[in-house]
PDB file of C-alpha atoms in Angstrom:
ATOM      1  CA  MET P   1       0.000   0.000   0.000  1.00  0.00           C
ATOM      2  CA  ARG P   2       1.474   3.354  -1.077  1.00  0.00           C
ATOM      3  CA  ILE P   3       1.359   6.333   1.183  1.00  0.00           C
ATOM      4  CA  SER P   4      -0.504   9.408  -0.075  1.00  0.00           C
ATOM      5  CA  LEU P   5       1.535  12.309  -1.426  1.00  0.00           C
ATOM      6  CA  ASN P   6       0.205  14.645   1.279  1.00  0.00           C
ATOM      7  CA  TYR P   7       0.896  12.169   4.095  1.00  0.00           C
ATOM      8  CA  LYS P   8       4.409  11.602   2.795  1.00  0.00           C
ATOM      9  CA  PHE P   9       4.982  15.364   2.762  1.00  0.00           C
ATOM     10  CA  LEU P  10       3.489  15.730   6.247  1.00  0.00           C
ATOM     11  CA  LEU P  11       5.748  12.993   7.636  1.00  0.00           C
ATOM     12  CA  GLN P  12       8.836  14.520   5.994  1.00  0.00           C
ATOM     13  CA  ILE P  13       8.124  18.055   7.179  1.00  0.00           C
ATOM     14  CA  THR P  14       7.261  16.864  10.688  1.00  0.00           C
ATOM     15  CA  GLY P  15      10.415  14.773  10.858  1.00  0.00           C
ATOM     16  CA  TRP P  16      12.597  17.677   9.727  1.00  0.00           C
ATOM     17  CA  LEU P  17      11.057  20.203  12.099  1.00  0.00           C
ATOM     18  CA  VAL P  18      11.014  17.833  15.078  1.00  0.00           C
ATOM     19  CA  GLY P  19      14.643  16.910  14.352  1.00  0.00           C
ATOM     20  CA  ALA P  20      15.614  20.574  14.088  1.00  0.00           C
ATOM     21  CA  THR P  21      13.819  21.236  17.371  1.00  0.00           C
ATOM     22  CA  ALA P  22      15.668  18.376  19.071  1.00  0.00           C
ATOM     23  CA  VAL P  23      19.013  19.767  17.914  1.00  0.00           C
ATOM     24  CA  LEU P  24      17.994  23.275  18.983  1.00  0.00           C
ATOM     25  CA  ILE P  25      16.992  22.019  22.437  1.00  0.00           C
ATOM     26  CA  MET P  26      20.304  20.206  22.897  1.00  0.00           C
ATOM     27  CA  LEU P  27      22.236  23.321  21.898  1.00  0.00           C
ATOM     28  CA  LEU P  28      20.065  25.605  24.005  1.00  0.00           C
ATOM     29  CA  MET P  29      20.474  23.460  27.099  1.00  0.00           C
ATOM     30  CA  GLN P  30      24.244  23.427  26.616  1.00  0.00           C
ATOM     31  CA  VAL P  31      24.324  27.211  26.270  1.00  0.00           C
ATOM     32  CA  LEU P  32      21.908  28.038  29.083  1.00  0.00           C
ATOM     33  CA  GLU P  33      23.127  25.471  31.605  1.00  0.00           C
ATOM     34  CA  HIS P  34      22.065  27.824  34.381  1.00  0.00           C
ATOM     35  CA  HIS P  35      20.465  25.164  36.522  1.00  0.00           C
ATOM     36  CA  GLU P  36      22.464  23.114  38.942  1.00  0.00           C
ATOM     37  CA  GLY P  37      21.248  20.089  40.916  1.00  0.00           C
ATOM     38  CA  THR P  38      17.571  21.009  41.026  1.00  0.00           C
ATOM     39  CA  VAL P  39      15.363  23.305  39.013  1.00  0.00           C
ATOM     40  CA  PRO P  40      12.644  25.315  40.776  1.00  0.00           C
ATOM     41  CA  LEU P  41       9.207  25.397  39.205  1.00  0.00           C
ATOM     42  CA  TRP P  42       8.731  29.160  39.693  1.00  0.00           C
ATOM     43  CA  GLY P  43      11.128  32.083  39.763  1.00  0.00           C
ATOM     44  CA  GLN P  44      13.531  33.976  37.536  1.00  0.00           C
ATOM     45  CA  LYS P  45      15.749  30.994  36.631  1.00  0.00           C
ATOM     46  CA  SER P  46      13.072  28.329  36.655  1.00  0.00           C
ATOM     47  CA  ALA P  47      11.160  25.836  34.566  1.00  0.00           C
ATOM     48  CA  SER P  48       8.243  28.241  34.249  1.00  0.00           C
ATOM     49  CA  THR P  49      10.418  31.004  32.787  1.00  0.00           C
ATOM     50  CA  ASP P  50      12.004  28.640  30.280  1.00  0.00           C
ATOM     51  CA  LEU P  51       8.716  27.043  29.238  1.00  0.00           C
ATOM     52  CA  LEU P  52       6.680  30.250  29.020  1.00  0.00           C
ATOM     53  CA  ILE P  53       9.311  31.994  26.877  1.00  0.00           C
ATOM     54  CA  PHE P  54      10.425  29.101  24.693  1.00  0.00           C
ATOM     55  CA  SER P  55       7.060  27.429  23.943  1.00  0.00           C
ATOM     56  CA  PRO P  56       5.350  30.385  22.216  1.00  0.00           C
ATOM     57  CA  ALA P  57       8.532  31.220  20.315  1.00  0.00           C
ATOM     58  CA  LEU P  58       8.945  27.621  19.156  1.00  0.00           C
ATOM     59  CA  ALA P  59       5.296  27.369  18.132  1.00  0.00           C
ATOM     60  CA  PHE P  60       5.472  30.668  16.222  1.00  0.00           C
ATOM     61  CA  LEU P  61       8.595  29.709  14.278  1.00  0.00           C
ATOM     62  CA  THR P  62       7.459  26.153  13.633  1.00  0.00           C
ATOM     63  CA  GLY P  63       4.068  27.321  12.371  1.00  0.00           C
ATOM     64  CA  LEU P  64       5.668  29.941  10.150  1.00  0.00           C
ATOM     65  CA  VAL P  65       8.224  27.550   8.624  1.00  0.00           C
ATOM     66  CA  ALA P  66       5.723  24.714   8.131  1.00  0.00           C
ATOM     67  CA  THR P  67       3.245  27.063   6.428  1.00  0.00           C
ATOM     68  CA  LYS P  68       5.887  28.540   4.118  1.00  0.00           C
ATOM     69  CA  LEU P  69       7.192  25.084   3.139  1.00  0.00           C
ATOM     70  CA  THR P  70       3.675  23.828   2.482  1.00  0.00           C
ATOM     71  CA  HIS P  71       2.825  26.864   0.352  1.00  0.00           C
ATOM     72  CA  ARG P  72       5.984  26.319  -1.675  1.00  0.00           C
ATOM     73  CA  ALA P  73       5.109  22.645  -2.143  1.00  0.00           C
ATOM     74  CA  LEU P  74       1.552  23.558  -3.203  1.00  0.00           C
ATOM     75  CA  LEU P  75       2.775  26.006  -5.836  1.00  0.00           C
ATOM     76  CA  ARG P  76       5.278  23.460  -7.161  1.00  0.00           C
ATOM     77  CA  LYS P  77       2.541  20.791  -7.151  1.00  0.00           C
ATOM     78  CA  LYS P  78       4.492  18.521  -4.818  1.00  0.00           C
ATOM     79  CA  VAL P  79       1.354  18.144  -2.649  1.00  0.00           C
ATOM     80  CA  LEU P  80      -2.333  18.222  -3.454  1.00  0.00           C
ATOM     81  CA  PRO P  81      -4.594  20.969  -2.098  1.00  0.00           C
ATOM     82  CA  LEU P  82      -7.370  19.956   0.265  1.00  0.00           C
ATOM     83  CA  HIS P  83     -10.913  20.294  -0.999  1.00  0.00           C
ATOM     84  CA  TRP P  84     -13.068  19.658   2.041  1.00  0.00           C
ATOM     85  CA  HIS P  85     -16.821  19.954   1.638  1.00  0.00           C
ATOM     86  CA  LEU P  86     -17.139  20.842   5.337  1.00  0.00           C
ATOM     87  CA  LYS P  87     -14.094  23.099   5.263  1.00  0.00           C
ATOM     88  CA  SER P  88     -15.485  25.892   7.449  1.00  0.00           C
ATOM     89  CA  GLN P  89     -16.540  23.448  10.152  1.00  0.00           C
ATOM     90  CA  THR P  90     -13.085  22.240  11.164  1.00  0.00           C
ATOM     91  CA  LEU P  91     -11.160  23.929  13.960  1.00  0.00           C
ATOM     92  CA  ILE P  92      -7.890  24.042  12.021  1.00  0.00           C
ATOM     93  CA  ASP P  93      -9.565  25.966   9.195  1.00  0.00           C
ATOM     94  CA  ARG P  94     -10.606  28.648  11.635  1.00  0.00           C
ATOM     95  CA  LEU P  95      -6.973  29.669  11.997  1.00  0.00           C
ATOM     96  CA  PRO P  96      -6.352  33.050  10.317  1.00  0.00           C
ATOM     97  CA  GLY P  97      -5.544  33.239   6.619  1.00  0.00           C
ATOM     98  CA  HIS P  98      -2.588  35.608   7.014  1.00  0.00           C
ATOM     99  CA  ILE P  99       0.599  33.678   7.749  1.00  0.00           C
ATOM    100  CA  LEU P 100       1.860  35.880  10.596  1.00  0.00           C
ATOM    101  CA  HIS P 101      -1.550  35.981  12.270  1.00  0.00           C
ATOM    102  CA  ARG P 102      -1.754  32.187  11.997  1.00  0.00           C
ATOM    103  CA  ALA P 103       1.727  31.786  13.490  1.00  0.00           C
ATOM    104  CA  PHE P 104       0.733  34.114  16.342  1.00  0.00           C
ATOM    105  CA  MET P 105      -2.344  31.998  17.111  1.00  0.00           C
ATOM    106  CA  LEU P 106      -0.183  28.865  17.086  1.00  0.00           C
ATOM    107  CA  SER P 107       2.236  30.594  19.473  1.00  0.00           C
ATOM    108  CA  LEU P 108      -0.677  31.199  21.837  1.00  0.00           C
ATOM    109  CA  ALA P 109      -1.380  27.470  21.667  1.00  0.00           C
ATOM    110  CA  GLY P 110       2.257  26.811  22.580  1.00  0.00           C
ATOM    111  CA  GLY P 111       1.996  29.132  25.563  1.00  0.00           C
ATOM    112  CA  LEU P 112      -1.224  27.440  26.630  1.00  0.00           C
ATOM    113  CA  VAL P 113       0.382  23.998  26.562  1.00  0.00           C
ATOM    114  CA  ALA P 114       3.291  25.298  28.661  1.00  0.00           C
ATOM    115  CA  GLY P 115       0.819  26.817  31.113  1.00  0.00           C
ATOM    116  CA  ILE P 116      -1.059  23.528  31.406  1.00  0.00           C
ATOM    117  CA  ILE P 117       2.173  21.675  32.159  1.00  0.00           C
ATOM    118  CA  LEU P 118       3.055  24.184  34.866  1.00  0.00           C
ATOM    119  CA  MET P 119      -0.403  24.040  36.419  1.00  0.00           C
ATOM    120  CA  LEU P 120      -0.278  20.238  36.477  1.00  0.00           C
ATOM    121  CA  CYS P 121       3.063  20.449  38.278  1.00  0.00           C
ATOM    122  CA  ARG P 122       1.513  22.922  40.723  1.00  0.00           C
ATOM    123  CA  LEU P 123      -1.450  20.592  41.333  1.00  0.00           C
ATOM    124  CA  ARG P 124       0.947  17.749  42.057  1.00  0.00           C
ATOM    125  CA  ARG P 125       2.723  20.090  44.498  1.00  0.00           C
ATOM    126  CA  ILE P 126       5.996  19.844  42.604  1.00  0.00           C
ATOM    127  CA  GLU P 127       8.164  22.798  43.590  1.00  0.00           C
ATOM    128  CA  GLN P 128      11.427  21.619  42.043  1.00  0.00           C
ATOM    129  CA  ILE P 129      12.759  18.768  39.949  1.00  0.00           C
ATOM    130  CA  THR P 130      16.220  17.402  39.304  1.00  0.00           C
ATOM    131  CA  TYR P 131      18.124  18.864  36.370  1.00  0.00           C
ATOM    132  CA  GLN P 132      18.072  15.527  34.502  1.00  0.00           C
ATOM    133  CA  GLU P 133      14.273  15.257  34.891  1.00  0.00           C
ATOM    134  CA  TYR P 134      13.962  18.845  33.745  1.00  0.00           C
ATOM    135  CA  LEU P 135      16.030  18.174  30.613  1.00  0.00           C
ATOM    136  CA  GLY P 136      13.862  15.169  29.780  1.00  0.00           C
ATOM    137  CA  MET P 137      10.623  17.060  30.387  1.00  0.00           C
ATOM    138  CA  PHE P 138      11.750  20.096  28.380  1.00  0.00           C
ATOM    139  CA  PHE P 139      12.980  17.931  25.505  1.00  0.00           C
ATOM    140  CA  LEU P 140       9.779  15.851  25.320  1.00  0.00           C
ATOM    141  CA  HIS P 141       7.599  18.937  25.612  1.00  0.00           C
ATOM    142  CA  SER P 142       9.491  20.734  22.842  1.00  0.00           C
ATOM    143  CA  VAL P 143       9.532  17.930  20.287  1.00  0.00           C
ATOM    144  CA  SER P 144       5.879  17.090  21.001  1.00  0.00           C
ATOM    145  CA  LEU P 145       4.890  20.726  20.610  1.00  0.00           C
ATOM    146  CA  ALA P 146       6.872  21.029  17.375  1.00  0.00           C
ATOM    147  CA  GLY P 147       5.160  17.934  15.976  1.00  0.00           C
ATOM    148  CA  ALA P 148       1.661  19.079  16.911  1.00  0.00           C
ATOM    149  CA  ILE P 149       2.148  22.617  15.594  1.00  0.00           C
ATOM    150  CA  THR P 150       3.626  21.277  12.349  1.00  0.00           C
ATOM    151  CA  VAL P 151       0.623  19.050  11.715  1.00  0.00           C
ATOM    152  CA  MET P 152      -1.822  21.900  12.375  1.00  0.00           C
ATOM    153  CA  ALA P 153       0.128  24.357  10.216  1.00  0.00           C
ATOM    154  CA  VAL P 154       0.522  21.939   7.290  1.00  0.00           C
ATOM    155  CA  TYR P 155      -3.154  20.971   7.254  1.00  0.00           C
ATOM    156  CA  ARG P 156      -4.240  24.604   7.405  1.00  0.00           C
ATOM    157  CA  ALA P 157      -1.778  25.564   4.681  1.00  0.00           C
ATOM    158  CA  LEU P 158      -3.007  22.755   2.408  1.00  0.00           C
ATOM    159  CA  GLY P 159      -6.345  24.556   2.370  1.00  0.00           C
ATOM    160  CA  ASP P 160      -4.743  27.802   1.155  1.00  0.00           C
ATOM    161  CA  TYR P 161      -4.370  26.751  -2.496  1.00  0.00           C
ATOM    162  CA  GLN P 162      -7.111  28.992  -3.866  1.00  0.00           C
ATOM    163  CA  MET P 163      -5.709  31.995  -2.020  1.00  0.00           C
ATOM    164  CA  LEU P 164      -2.185  31.226  -3.289  1.00  0.00           C
ATOM    165  CA  LYS P 165      -3.429  30.806  -6.850  1.00  0.00           C
ATOM    166  CA  GLU P 166      -5.237  34.155  -6.728  1.00  0.00           C
ATOM    167  CA  ALA P 167      -2.207  35.907  -5.243  1.00  0.00           C
ATOM    168  CA  LYS P 168       0.058  34.422  -7.914  1.00  0.00           C
ATOM    169  CA  ALA P 169      -2.327  35.480 -10.694  1.00  0.00           C
ATOM    170  CA  LYS P 170      -2.560  38.993  -9.262  1.00  0.00           C
ATOM    171  CA  LYS P 171       1.215  39.239  -8.999  1.00  0.00           C
ATOM    172  CA  GLN P 172       1.624  38.101 -12.618  1.00  0.00           C
ATOM    173  CA  SER P 173      -1.030  40.540 -13.887  1.00  0.00           C
ATOM    174  CA  THR P 174       0.638  43.526 -12.182  1.00  0.00           C
ATOM    175  CA  SER P 175       4.086  42.574 -13.458  1.00  0.00           C
ATOM    176  CA  THR P 176       2.984  42.403 -17.124  1.00  0.00           C
TER     177      THR P 176
END
């Protein structure tokens, strides 16, 4: 059984962006290395600061890159546009049409996920964790977030074909 062109693209893009995120996390943790034996949950040099700054930024950049790559693939006909008959009834299609606005909304989702993680730690009365546990948690959170944001951004961008076609036609008509 052959895999669909769109699924193949989605798996490739997700793999690349998750891999890039993993490398970025490893480098970032080497550079920051500001935590010693334990990491507090709250405070200036804490898990909350790292998560609440990094998660929205990661989601914004991942959404932006995934959307741009999908648009490029659509215009080069490397993927097929989505033609959903219930298009306006899906949550992903309610993301904004403008790329920067969409990336901003995805960054809010990243911040929300980080906030949920911190609140769950607070409910469990976790005030600090070991540095090794923190590295594992931060790594898993980051690659999971990158994967989820990539899937949402790619699916939303696959529905942008008509808009891209109109923009390309308009650009060609003004240049001639």
